[in-house]
mmCIF file of C-alpha atoms in Angstrom:
data_model
loop_
_atom_site.group_PDB
_atom_site.id
_atom_site.type_symbol
_atom_site.label_atom_id
_atom_site.label_comp_id
_atom_site.label_asym_id
_atom_site.label_seq_id
_atom_site.Cartn_x
_atom_site.Cartn_y
_atom_site.Cartn_z
ATOM 1 C CA MET A 1 84.130 116.597 113.696
ATOM 2 C CA THR A 2 84.377 113.221 115.062
ATOM 3 C CA PRO A 3 82.610 110.722 112.547
ATOM 4 C CA SER A 4 79.211 109.986 113.662
ATOM 5 C CA ARG A 5 78.454 106.449 114.979
ATOM 6 C CA ASP A 6 74.675 106.941 114.812
ATOM 7 C CA SER A 7 73.576 104.233 112.383
ATOM 8 C CA SER A 8 69.857 105.387 112.719
ATOM 9 C CA ASN A 9 67.449 104.322 110.142
ATOM 10 C CA ARG A 10 69.160 105.906 107.153
ATOM 11 C CA THR A 11 71.602 102.975 106.557
ATOM 12 C CA PRO A 12 70.005 99.480 106.509
ATOM 13 C CA ARG A 13 71.899 97.012 108.775
ATOM 14 C CA PHE A 14 74.068 94.663 106.884
ATOM 15 C CA ASN A 15 72.096 91.648 105.682
ATOM 16 C CA ASP A 16 68.873 93.137 106.991
ATOM 17 C CA GLN A 17 67.952 94.363 103.332
ATOM 18 C CA LYS A 18 70.034 95.310 100.288
ATOM 19 C CA ARG A 19 72.047 98.463 100.586
ATOM 20 C CA LYS A 20 71.774 100.781 97.594
ATOM 21 C CA VAL A 21 75.442 101.617 96.673
ATOM 22 C CA SER A 22 77.245 104.161 94.448
ATOM 23 C CA ILE A 23 81.021 104.147 93.835
ATOM 24 C CA LEU A 24 82.578 107.268 92.613
ATOM 25 C CA GLY A 25 85.765 106.317 91.185
ATOM 26 C CA SER A 26 84.920 102.631 90.469
ATOM 27 C CA THR A 27 87.902 101.844 88.184
ATOM 28 C CA GLY A 28 90.729 102.896 90.592
ATOM 29 C CA SER A 29 92.260 100.507 93.138
ATOM 30 C CA VAL A 30 89.796 101.517 96.004
ATOM 31 C CA GLY A 31 86.887 101.202 93.563
ATOM 32 C CA GLN A 32 87.862 97.823 92.249
ATOM 33 C CA SER A 33 88.470 96.480 95.810
ATOM 34 C CA THR A 34 84.914 97.813 96.709
ATOM 35 C CA ILE A 35 83.400 96.008 93.764
ATOM 36 C CA ASP A 36 85.328 92.829 94.600
ATOM 37 C CA LEU A 37 83.538 92.800 98.004
ATOM 38 C CA ILE A 38 80.218 93.666 96.494
ATOM 39 C CA GLU A 39 80.515 90.776 94.082
ATOM 40 C CA ARG A 40 81.227 88.437 96.765
ATOM 41 C CA ASN A 41 78.013 89.503 98.579
ATOM 42 C CA PRO A 42 75.444 90.052 95.759
ATOM 43 C CA GLU A 43 72.520 89.445 98.206
ATOM 44 C CA SER A 44 73.559 92.417 100.259
ATOM 45 C CA PHE A 45 74.130 95.190 97.707
ATOM 46 C CA GLU A 46 72.383 96.885 94.882
ATOM 47 C CA VAL A 47 74.486 99.118 92.677
ATOM 48 C CA VAL A 48 73.060 102.416 91.646
ATOM 49 C CA ALA A 49 75.825 104.556 89.916
ATOM 50 C CA LEU A 50 79.349 104.089 88.969
ATOM 51 C CA THR A 51 81.888 106.720 87.758
ATOM 52 C CA ALA A 52 85.276 106.798 86.306
ATOM 53 C CA ASN A 53 87.707 109.423 84.881
ATOM 54 C CA GLY A 54 88.119 108.114 81.373
ATOM 55 C CA ASN A 55 88.364 104.294 81.435
ATOM 56 C CA ALA A 56 85.121 103.773 79.641
ATOM 57 C CA LYS A 57 85.878 100.062 78.805
ATOM 58 C CA THR A 58 86.362 98.983 82.376
ATOM 59 C CA LEU A 59 83.461 101.046 83.573
ATOM 60 C CA ALA A 60 81.122 99.650 81.142
ATOM 61 C CA GLU A 61 82.162 96.038 82.109
ATOM 62 C CA GLN A 62 81.681 96.912 85.904
ATOM 63 C CA ALA A 63 78.318 98.389 85.237
ATOM 64 C CA ARG A 64 77.086 95.422 83.258
ATOM 65 C CA ARG A 65 78.372 92.965 85.752
ATOM 66 C CA LEU A 66 76.710 94.850 88.709
ATOM 67 C CA GLY A 67 73.590 95.902 86.995
ATOM 68 C CA ALA A 68 74.116 99.604 87.611
ATOM 69 C CA LYS A 69 71.549 102.118 86.749
ATOM 70 C CA LEU A 70 74.042 104.872 85.544
ATOM 71 C CA ALA A 71 77.641 104.947 84.391
ATOM 72 C CA VAL A 72 79.497 108.249 84.241
ATOM 73 C CA VAL A 73 82.954 109.178 82.733
ATOM 74 C CA ALA A 74 84.375 112.554 83.780
ATOM 75 C CA ASP A 75 86.385 112.747 80.492
ATOM 76 C CA GLU A 76 83.705 113.820 77.930
ATOM 77 C CA THR A 77 85.798 112.570 75.047
ATOM 78 C CA ALA A 78 85.197 109.111 76.419
ATOM 79 C CA TYR A 79 81.400 109.305 76.307
ATOM 80 C CA ASP A 80 80.889 107.792 72.834
ATOM 81 C CA GLU A 81 83.047 104.727 73.792
ATOM 82 C CA LEU A 82 81.010 104.395 76.908
ATOM 83 C CA LYS A 83 77.685 104.794 75.355
ATOM 84 C CA THR A 84 78.646 102.182 72.661
ATOM 85 C CA ALA A 85 79.925 99.719 75.236
ATOM 86 C CA LEU A 86 76.614 99.935 77.212
ATOM 87 C CA SER A 87 74.441 99.729 74.078
ATOM 88 C CA GLY A 88 71.444 97.453 74.733
ATOM 89 C CA SER A 89 72.129 97.094 78.413
ATOM 90 C CA GLY A 90 69.541 99.610 79.672
ATOM 91 C CA ILE A 91 72.219 101.333 81.667
ATOM 92 C CA GLU A 92 72.239 105.130 81.343
ATOM 93 C CA ALA A 93 75.552 106.595 80.155
ATOM 94 C CA ALA A 94 76.574 110.077 80.726
ATOM 95 C CA ALA A 95 79.775 112.305 80.971
ATOM 96 C CA GLY A 96 81.160 115.484 82.415
ATOM 97 C CA ARG A 97 81.420 117.318 85.624
ATOM 98 C CA GLU A 98 77.657 117.876 85.933
ATOM 99 C CA ALA A 99 77.056 114.262 85.212
ATOM 100 C CA LEU A 100 79.470 113.262 87.989
ATOM 101 C CA ILE A 101 77.688 115.454 90.545
ATOM 102 C CA SER A 102 74.324 114.102 89.474
ATOM 103 C CA ALA A 103 75.639 110.484 89.895
ATOM 104 C CA ALA A 104 76.617 111.482 93.564
ATOM 105 C CA GLU A 105 73.056 112.910 94.148
ATOM 106 C CA MET A 106 71.233 109.719 93.040
ATOM 107 C CA PRO A 107 69.386 108.269 96.063
ATOM 108 C CA ALA A 108 71.722 105.692 97.790
ATOM 109 C CA ASP A 109 72.253 104.193 101.313
ATOM 110 C CA TRP A 110 75.959 104.140 100.943
ATOM 111 C CA ILE A 111 78.328 105.991 98.649
ATOM 112 C CA MET A 112 82.051 105.358 98.104
ATOM 113 C CA ALA A 113 83.993 108.564 97.355
ATOM 114 C CA ALA A 114 87.109 107.299 95.811
ATOM 115 C CA ILE A 115 87.930 109.857 92.998
ATOM 116 C CA VAL A 116 91.568 110.715 93.466
ATOM 117 C CA GLY A 117 92.580 114.266 94.044
ATOM 118 C CA ALA A 118 90.784 117.564 94.142
ATOM 119 C CA ALA A 119 88.548 116.481 91.194
ATOM 120 C CA GLY A 120 86.748 114.388 93.776
ATOM 121 C CA MET A 121 85.729 117.294 96.038
ATOM 122 C CA GLU A 122 82.521 118.441 94.231
ATOM 123 C CA PRO A 123 80.991 114.938 93.775
ATOM 124 C CA THR A 124 81.891 114.110 97.451
ATOM 125 C CA LEU A 125 80.230 117.185 98.663
ATOM 126 C CA ALA A 126 77.116 116.235 96.648
ATOM 127 C CA ALA A 127 77.129 112.872 98.223
ATOM 128 C CA ILE A 128 77.501 114.315 101.734
ATOM 129 C CA ARG A 129 74.634 116.699 101.098
ATOM 130 C CA GLN A 130 72.130 113.981 100.126
ATOM 131 C CA GLY A 131 72.715 112.480 103.766
ATOM 132 C CA ALA A 132 73.737 109.044 102.748
ATOM 133 C CA ALA A 133 76.501 107.156 104.554
ATOM 134 C CA VAL A 134 79.652 108.169 102.787
ATOM 135 C CA GLY A 135 82.723 106.025 102.684
ATOM 136 C CA LEU A 136 85.617 108.598 102.230
ATOM 137 C CA ALA A 137 88.559 107.455 100.392
ATOM 138 C CA ASN A 138 89.180 110.896 98.918
ATOM 139 C CA LYS A 139 91.384 112.491 101.574
ATOM 140 C CA GLU A 140 91.822 115.628 99.397
ATOM 141 C CA THR A 141 88.264 116.533 100.066
ATOM 142 C CA LEU A 142 88.998 117.225 103.647
ATOM 143 C CA VAL A 143 92.506 118.582 102.937
ATOM 144 C CA CYS A 144 91.262 121.274 100.462
ATOM 145 C CA ALA A 145 87.995 122.131 102.308
ATOM 146 C CA GLY A 146 88.101 120.688 105.709
ATOM 147 C CA SER A 147 85.999 123.312 107.528
ATOM 148 C CA LEU A 148 83.435 123.512 104.816
ATOM 149 C CA ILE A 149 83.023 119.778 104.543
ATOM 150 C CA THR A 150 82.623 119.284 108.331
ATOM 151 C CA ARG A 151 79.951 121.990 108.219
ATOM 152 C CA GLU A 152 78.047 120.132 105.577
ATOM 153 C CA VAL A 153 78.239 116.903 107.310
ATOM 154 C CA LYS A 154 76.830 118.232 110.398
ATOM 155 C CA ALA A 155 74.058 119.953 108.501
ATOM 156 C CA SER A 156 73.065 116.924 106.479
ATOM 157 C CA GLY A 157 73.383 114.371 109.319
ATOM 158 C CA THR A 158 75.719 112.358 107.158
ATOM 159 C CA THR A 159 77.529 109.370 108.518
ATOM 160 C CA LEU A 160 81.188 109.818 107.355
ATOM 161 C CA LEU A 161 82.996 106.664 107.319
ATOM 162 C CA PRO A 162 86.923 107.003 106.777
ATOM 163 C CA VAL A 163 88.272 104.475 104.336
ATOM 164 C CA ASP A 164 91.929 105.119 104.423
ATOM 165 C CA SER A 165 93.486 102.395 106.366
ATOM 166 C CA GLU A 166 94.986 104.626 108.950
ATOM 167 C CA HIS A 167 91.754 106.722 109.591
ATOM 168 C CA ASN A 168 89.709 103.613 109.456
ATOM 169 C CA ALA A 169 91.804 102.025 112.209
ATOM 170 C CA ILE A 170 91.465 105.052 114.460
ATOM 171 C CA PHE A 171 87.693 105.074 113.848
ATOM 172 C CA GLN A 172 87.567 101.527 115.073
ATOM 173 C CA VAL A 173 89.475 102.068 118.312
ATOM 174 C CA LEU A 174 88.354 105.732 119.144
ATOM 175 C CA ASP A 175 86.064 106.290 122.050
ATOM 176 C CA ALA A 176 84.061 109.044 120.266
ATOM 177 C CA GLU A 177 81.761 109.515 123.078
ATOM 178 C CA ARG A 178 84.464 110.463 125.455
ATOM 179 C CA GLN A 179 86.819 112.421 123.345
ATOM 180 C CA ASN A 180 88.053 114.118 126.544
ATOM 181 C CA THR A 181 89.932 110.782 127.336
ATOM 182 C CA VAL A 182 91.923 110.829 124.185
ATOM 183 C CA GLU A 183 95.527 112.049 124.537
ATOM 184 C CA ARG A 184 96.933 111.591 121.139
ATOM 185 C CA LEU A 185 96.264 110.002 117.732
ATOM 186 C CA VAL A 186 99.151 108.178 115.989
ATOM 187 C CA LEU A 187 99.124 107.717 112.339
ATOM 188 C CA THR A 188 101.393 104.807 111.120
ATOM 189 C CA ALA A 189 103.554 105.062 107.910
ATOM 190 C CA SER A 190 105.352 102.486 106.037
ATOM 191 C CA GLY A 191 108.013 104.927 105.103
ATOM 192 C CA GLY A 192 107.533 104.190 101.455
ATOM 193 C CA PRO A 193 110.243 102.563 99.052
ATOM 194 C CA PHE A 194 112.850 105.202 99.908
ATOM 195 C CA ARG A 195 112.606 105.113 103.721
ATOM 196 C CA SER A 196 116.332 104.396 104.107
ATOM 197 C CA PHE A 197 117.584 106.415 100.986
ATOM 198 C CA SER A 198 119.822 109.555 101.507
ATOM 199 C CA LYS A 199 118.793 112.708 99.706
ATOM 200 C CA ALA A 200 121.482 112.224 96.993
ATOM 201 C CA GLN A 201 120.032 108.709 96.372
ATOM 202 C CA MET A 202 116.503 110.155 96.201
ATOM 203 C CA ALA A 203 117.636 112.782 93.692
ATOM 204 C CA ALA A 204 118.144 110.101 91.225
ATOM 205 C CA VAL A 205 115.140 107.854 91.480
ATOM 206 C CA THR A 206 112.757 107.288 88.569
ATOM 207 C CA PRO A 207 109.055 107.116 88.560
ATOM 208 C CA SER A 208 109.038 103.421 88.077
ATOM 209 C CA GLN A 209 111.061 103.071 91.369
ATOM 210 C CA ALA A 210 108.785 105.488 93.051
ATOM 211 C CA LEU A 211 105.722 103.452 91.958
ATOM 212 C CA ALA A 212 106.997 100.251 93.614
ATOM 213 C CA HIS A 213 105.475 100.452 97.137
ATOM 214 C CA PRO A 214 106.849 97.778 99.407
ATOM 215 C CA ASN A 215 103.442 96.882 100.924
ATOM 216 C CA TRP A 216 100.370 98.345 99.325
ATOM 217 C CA ASP A 217 99.071 98.114 95.732
ATOM 218 C CA MET A 218 97.729 101.585 95.024
ATOM 219 C CA GLY A 219 97.293 104.012 92.052
ATOM 220 C CA ALA A 220 100.046 105.932 90.648
ATOM 221 C CA LYS A 221 99.397 109.446 92.320
ATOM 222 C CA ILE A 222 98.982 107.827 95.755
ATOM 223 C CA SER A 223 102.040 105.649 95.241
ATOM 224 C CA ILE A 224 104.139 108.762 94.557
ATOM 225 C CA ASP A 225 102.623 110.516 97.528
ATOM 226 C CA SER A 226 103.782 107.618 99.690
ATOM 227 C CA ALA A 227 107.120 107.720 98.243
ATOM 228 C CA THR A 228 107.421 111.535 99.201
ATOM 229 C CA MET A 229 105.548 110.988 102.335
ATOM 230 C CA MET A 230 103.141 113.574 101.312
ATOM 231 C CA ASN A 231 100.346 111.016 101.619
ATOM 232 C CA LYS A 232 100.982 110.837 105.323
ATOM 233 C CA GLY A 233 101.081 114.538 105.653
ATOM 234 C CA LEU A 234 97.714 114.799 103.828
ATOM 235 C CA GLU A 235 96.409 112.009 106.059
ATOM 236 C CA LEU A 236 97.488 114.264 109.100
ATOM 237 C CA ILE A 237 95.342 117.157 107.735
ATOM 238 C CA GLU A 238 92.455 114.804 107.166
ATOM 239 C CA ALA A 239 92.774 113.390 110.807
ATOM 240 C CA VAL A 240 92.535 116.838 112.265
ATOM 241 C CA HIS A 241 89.201 117.598 110.552
ATOM 242 C CA LEU A 242 87.875 114.201 110.750
ATOM 243 C CA PHE A 243 88.414 113.586 114.426
ATOM 244 C CA ASP A 244 88.456 117.138 115.660
ATOM 245 C CA MET A 245 91.895 116.983 117.024
ATOM 246 C CA PRO A 246 94.575 119.795 117.139
ATOM 247 C CA GLU A 247 97.506 119.221 114.738
ATOM 248 C CA SER A 248 99.732 119.172 117.874
ATOM 249 C CA ARG A 249 98.113 115.969 119.218
ATOM 250 C CA VAL A 250 98.502 113.998 115.988
ATOM 251 C CA ASP A 251 101.666 112.136 115.532
ATOM 252 C CA ILE A 252 103.263 110.080 112.740
ATOM 253 C CA LEU A 253 105.275 106.961 113.396
ATOM 254 C CA VAL A 254 107.066 105.033 110.679
ATOM 255 C CA HIS A 255 106.187 101.309 110.946
ATOM 256 C CA PRO A 256 107.664 99.543 108.018
ATOM 257 C CA GLN A 257 105.686 96.328 108.217
ATOM 258 C CA SER A 258 102.342 98.108 107.827
ATOM 259 C CA VAL A 259 100.668 95.747 110.333
ATOM 260 C CA ILE A 260 99.642 98.352 112.946
ATOM 261 C CA HIS A 261 97.466 100.747 110.873
ATOM 262 C CA SER A 262 97.115 103.470 113.606
ATOM 263 C CA MET A 263 96.681 103.969 117.231
ATOM 264 C CA VAL A 264 94.918 106.072 119.911
ATOM 265 C CA SER A 265 96.544 107.036 123.128
ATOM 266 C CA TYR A 266 94.430 107.703 126.176
ATOM 267 C CA VAL A 267 95.000 109.776 129.166
ATOM 268 C CA ASP A 268 95.299 106.674 131.454
ATOM 269 C CA GLY A 269 98.254 105.473 129.436
ATOM 270 C CA SER A 270 96.366 102.922 127.446
ATOM 271 C CA VAL A 271 97.099 102.580 123.674
ATOM 272 C CA LEU A 272 94.618 100.957 121.533
ATOM 273 C CA ALA A 273 95.576 99.937 117.968
ATOM 274 C CA GLN A 274 93.981 98.147 114.985
ATOM 275 C CA LEU A 275 96.072 95.397 113.201
ATOM 276 C CA GLY A 276 95.750 93.585 110.093
ATOM 277 C CA VAL A 277 97.553 92.628 106.921
ATOM 278 C CA PRO A 278 98.083 95.609 104.416
ATOM 279 C CA ASP A 279 94.919 94.933 102.224
ATOM 280 C CA MET A 280 92.470 97.862 101.577
ATOM 281 C CA ARG A 281 89.660 95.332 101.475
ATOM 282 C CA THR A 282 89.667 95.250 105.271
ATOM 283 C CA PRO A 283 88.886 98.964 105.920
ATOM 284 C CA ILE A 284 86.561 98.991 102.825
ATOM 285 C CA ALA A 285 84.627 96.033 104.216
ATOM 286 C CA TYR A 286 84.329 97.857 107.684
ATOM 287 C CA ALA A 287 82.931 100.945 106.080
ATOM 288 C CA LEU A 288 80.641 98.886 103.608
ATOM 289 C CA ALA A 289 79.032 96.899 106.376
ATOM 290 C CA TRP A 290 79.015 99.492 109.214
ATOM 291 C CA PRO A 291 77.845 99.310 111.955
ATOM 292 C CA ASP A 292 78.149 95.644 111.460
ATOM 293 C CA ARG A 293 81.100 93.594 110.014
ATOM 294 C CA MET A 294 81.256 91.398 106.830
ATOM 295 C CA PRO A 295 83.791 88.740 105.741
ATOM 296 C CA ALA A 296 86.683 89.957 103.704
ATOM 297 C CA PRO A 297 88.803 87.571 101.536
ATOM 298 C CA VAL A 298 92.169 88.931 102.970
ATOM 299 C CA ASP A 299 95.092 86.971 104.511
ATOM 300 C CA ARG A 300 94.866 86.551 108.238
ATOM 301 C CA LEU A 301 97.434 88.218 110.446
ATOM 302 C CA ASP A 302 100.007 85.710 111.758
ATOM 303 C CA LEU A 303 102.134 87.635 114.212
ATOM 304 C CA ALA A 304 104.290 84.563 114.977
ATOM 305 C CA LYS A 305 105.324 84.502 111.336
ATOM 306 C CA ILE A 306 105.998 88.089 111.243
ATOM 307 C CA ALA A 307 107.912 87.870 114.434
ATOM 308 C CA THR A 308 109.110 91.412 114.703
ATOM 309 C CA LEU A 309 107.413 94.866 114.428
ATOM 310 C CA SER A 310 109.665 97.832 114.234
ATOM 311 C CA PHE A 311 109.189 101.636 114.596
ATOM 312 C CA GLU A 312 111.165 104.872 113.977
ATOM 313 C CA ALA A 313 110.528 108.574 113.986
ATOM 314 C CA PRO A 314 109.887 110.152 110.664
ATOM 315 C CA ASP A 315 112.657 112.298 109.166
ATOM 316 C CA SER A 316 111.193 115.600 108.009
ATOM 317 C CA GLU A 317 114.530 116.727 106.556
ATOM 318 C CA ARG A 318 114.663 113.930 104.059
ATOM 319 C CA PHE A 319 110.884 113.939 103.545
ATOM 320 C CA PRO A 320 109.958 117.735 103.782
ATOM 321 C CA ALA A 321 106.381 116.923 102.853
ATOM 322 C CA LEU A 322 105.766 116.240 106.524
ATOM 323 C CA ARG A 323 106.976 119.599 107.589
ATOM 324 C CA LEU A 324 105.065 121.400 104.861
ATOM 325 C CA THR A 325 101.726 119.871 105.628
ATOM 326 C CA ARG A 326 102.071 120.916 109.402
ATOM 327 C CA GLU A 327 102.967 124.394 108.283
ATOM 328 C CA ALA A 328 99.838 124.674 105.912
ATOM 329 C CA LEU A 329 97.692 123.534 108.774
ATOM 330 C CA ARG A 330 99.205 126.057 111.154
ATOM 331 C CA ILE A 331 98.699 128.849 108.447
ATOM 332 C CA GLY A 332 95.115 127.758 107.923
ATOM 333 C CA GLY A 333 92.644 129.251 105.531
ATOM 334 C CA ASP A 334 93.333 128.126 101.995
ATOM 335 C CA ALA A 335 97.067 127.153 102.657
ATOM 336 C CA PRO A 336 96.204 123.327 102.569
ATOM 337 C CA THR A 337 94.245 123.829 99.335
ATOM 338 C CA ILE A 338 97.358 125.464 97.806
ATOM 339 C CA LEU A 339 99.634 122.630 99.109
ATOM 340 C CA ASN A 340 97.382 119.926 97.666
ATOM 341 C CA ALA A 341 97.023 121.705 94.237
ATOM 342 C CA ALA A 342 100.759 122.185 93.995
ATOM 343 C CA ASN A 343 101.478 118.587 94.884
ATOM 344 C CA GLU A 344 99.116 117.205 92.279
ATOM 345 C CA ILE A 345 100.836 119.325 89.575
ATOM 346 C CA ALA A 346 104.305 118.414 90.782
ATOM 347 C CA VAL A 347 103.583 114.716 90.956
ATOM 348 C CA ALA A 348 101.984 114.590 87.476
ATOM 349 C CA SER A 349 105.089 116.242 86.072
ATOM 350 C CA PHE A 350 107.398 113.737 87.841
ATOM 351 C CA LEU A 351 105.463 110.813 86.536
ATOM 352 C CA LYS A 352 106.153 112.237 82.948
ATOM 353 C CA ASN A 353 109.699 112.747 83.880
ATOM 354 C CA GLY A 354 109.329 116.536 83.811
ATOM 355 C CA ILE A 355 111.022 117.140 87.157
ATOM 356 C CA GLY A 356 113.132 115.167 89.528
ATOM 357 C CA PHE A 357 111.775 113.419 92.652
ATOM 358 C CA LEU A 358 113.072 115.926 95.122
ATOM 359 C CA GLU A 359 111.666 118.786 93.081
ATOM 360 C CA ILE A 360 108.224 117.615 94.012
ATOM 361 C CA ALA A 361 108.400 118.931 97.546
ATOM 362 C CA GLU A 362 110.520 122.008 96.300
ATOM 363 C CA ILE A 363 107.584 123.062 93.959
ATOM 364 C CA VAL A 364 105.021 122.588 96.652
ATOM 365 C CA GLU A 365 107.121 124.726 99.127
ATOM 366 C CA GLU A 366 107.704 127.465 96.589
ATOM 367 C CA THR A 367 103.935 127.562 95.714
ATOM 368 C CA LEU A 368 102.925 127.570 99.441
ATOM 369 C CA THR A 369 105.474 130.310 100.101
ATOM 370 C CA GLY A 370 104.834 132.442 96.958
ATOM 371 C CA LEU A 371 101.087 132.671 96.878
ATOM 372 C CA PRO A 372 99.087 135.127 99.138
ATOM 373 C CA LYS A 373 96.798 133.152 101.621
ATOM 374 C CA GLY A 374 93.118 133.763 102.047
ATOM 375 C CA LYS A 375 90.150 132.604 103.992
ATOM 376 C CA LEU A 376 87.938 129.617 102.893
ATOM 377 C CA GLU A 377 84.298 130.751 103.305
ATOM 378 C CA SER A 378 82.812 129.024 100.308
ATOM 379 C CA LEU A 379 83.298 126.300 97.714
ATOM 380 C CA ASP A 380 84.201 129.115 95.295
ATOM 381 C CA ASP A 381 87.012 130.071 97.593
ATOM 382 C CA VAL A 382 88.344 126.582 97.326
ATOM 383 C CA ILE A 383 88.092 126.503 93.664
ATOM 384 C CA ALA A 384 89.849 129.719 93.229
ATOM 385 C CA ALA A 385 92.633 128.885 95.580
ATOM 386 C CA ASP A 386 93.071 125.555 93.851
ATOM 387 C CA ALA A 387 93.241 127.083 90.365
ATOM 388 C CA ALA A 388 95.681 129.880 91.413
ATOM 389 C CA ALA A 389 98.007 127.323 92.972
ATOM 390 C CA ARG A 390 97.908 125.085 89.854
ATOM 391 C CA ARG A 391 98.816 128.128 87.662
ATOM 392 C CA TYR A 392 101.712 129.065 89.982
ATOM 393 C CA ALA A 393 103.089 125.447 90.187
ATOM 394 C CA HIS A 394 102.689 125.068 86.463
ATOM 395 C CA GLY A 395 105.028 127.861 85.929
ATOM 396 C CA LEU A 396 107.455 126.480 88.349
ATOM 397 C CA VAL A 397 107.432 123.123 86.527
ATOM 398 C CA GLU A 398 107.977 124.682 83.266
ATOM 399 C CA ARG A 399 111.002 126.675 84.553
ATOM 400 C CA ALA A 400 112.350 123.511 86.146
ATOM 401 C CA ALA A 401 111.954 121.257 83.087
#
């Protein structure tokens, strides 16, 4: 499923008229960057709905500033705080799973899907089904249910716009109309904070060390995934579905400066790359204004100042997540769903000092190996596989603690 480039009449061209926008996951790093861009261009956007997990205070502040019609917290225990914070504003407050899905279903021209983890799958699917342009920052949606999501995208005529910097880069330089001329996709990776660490050194790292990404400012879960390089493995799975490319033709290349965000290699030997400073507002701005472009308040790339760009092959022995994600893709069915769920459980435990850094990948591998694999024919299959993997991984975490 190569992302559609048909702007048609569904999405107003940037600056022609206000785009109605909803942001699923507005209090996270991607959501806040999206809001920063919208607030710098108030004449171009009208905010419909905002959602958050449980940060009612920030969500209410955002909703008031942007004049949203609806604000939703996934955590029902935060509802009273949200309702009180929005009192007198005229903004509707709601909470819970069904409310999240309803927010995604509200008519909009453009929807940012930025809820972290598998929790974002159902709301993202609801956004896709309404046929709006969807900015996809929730990679787990395609990881867990790639074949189902691509089917829904085709059925609804949705424009799926990748927001991850790597996939956004490929989208910008991919000749989607002549896919047969594409030889390989190359996803670049910073290598994270432990790129040069030995396994012995990594065994001793703490959550605070793993959260300190050298280039990007990201949320906790994504930062840990970057440190284990699971994030790059999940991006590989996403790229396979997003660009309809076999796993064997998607490479990963470590590029510590994070200046080249990804590349496309063509059959004639040409390699096209998208470059920029490591700031998520660039890919978000591209998706927000697509098929046009809008100004973004990011530092401009100065290659003379940077002077040197370096590259190296990834080490799947020190970073087994890269091997595990390829194995899950080759197994197929619900294997990627199992991998993702186990990783979420393991990362959450590591952040609470329940397990060691290296045990994250060990728990993922044990879960992937230990559970029987099945087909994915419906969303119920995805939910069942996700739940089974979480239970299994929980048991492994408890034994390891």
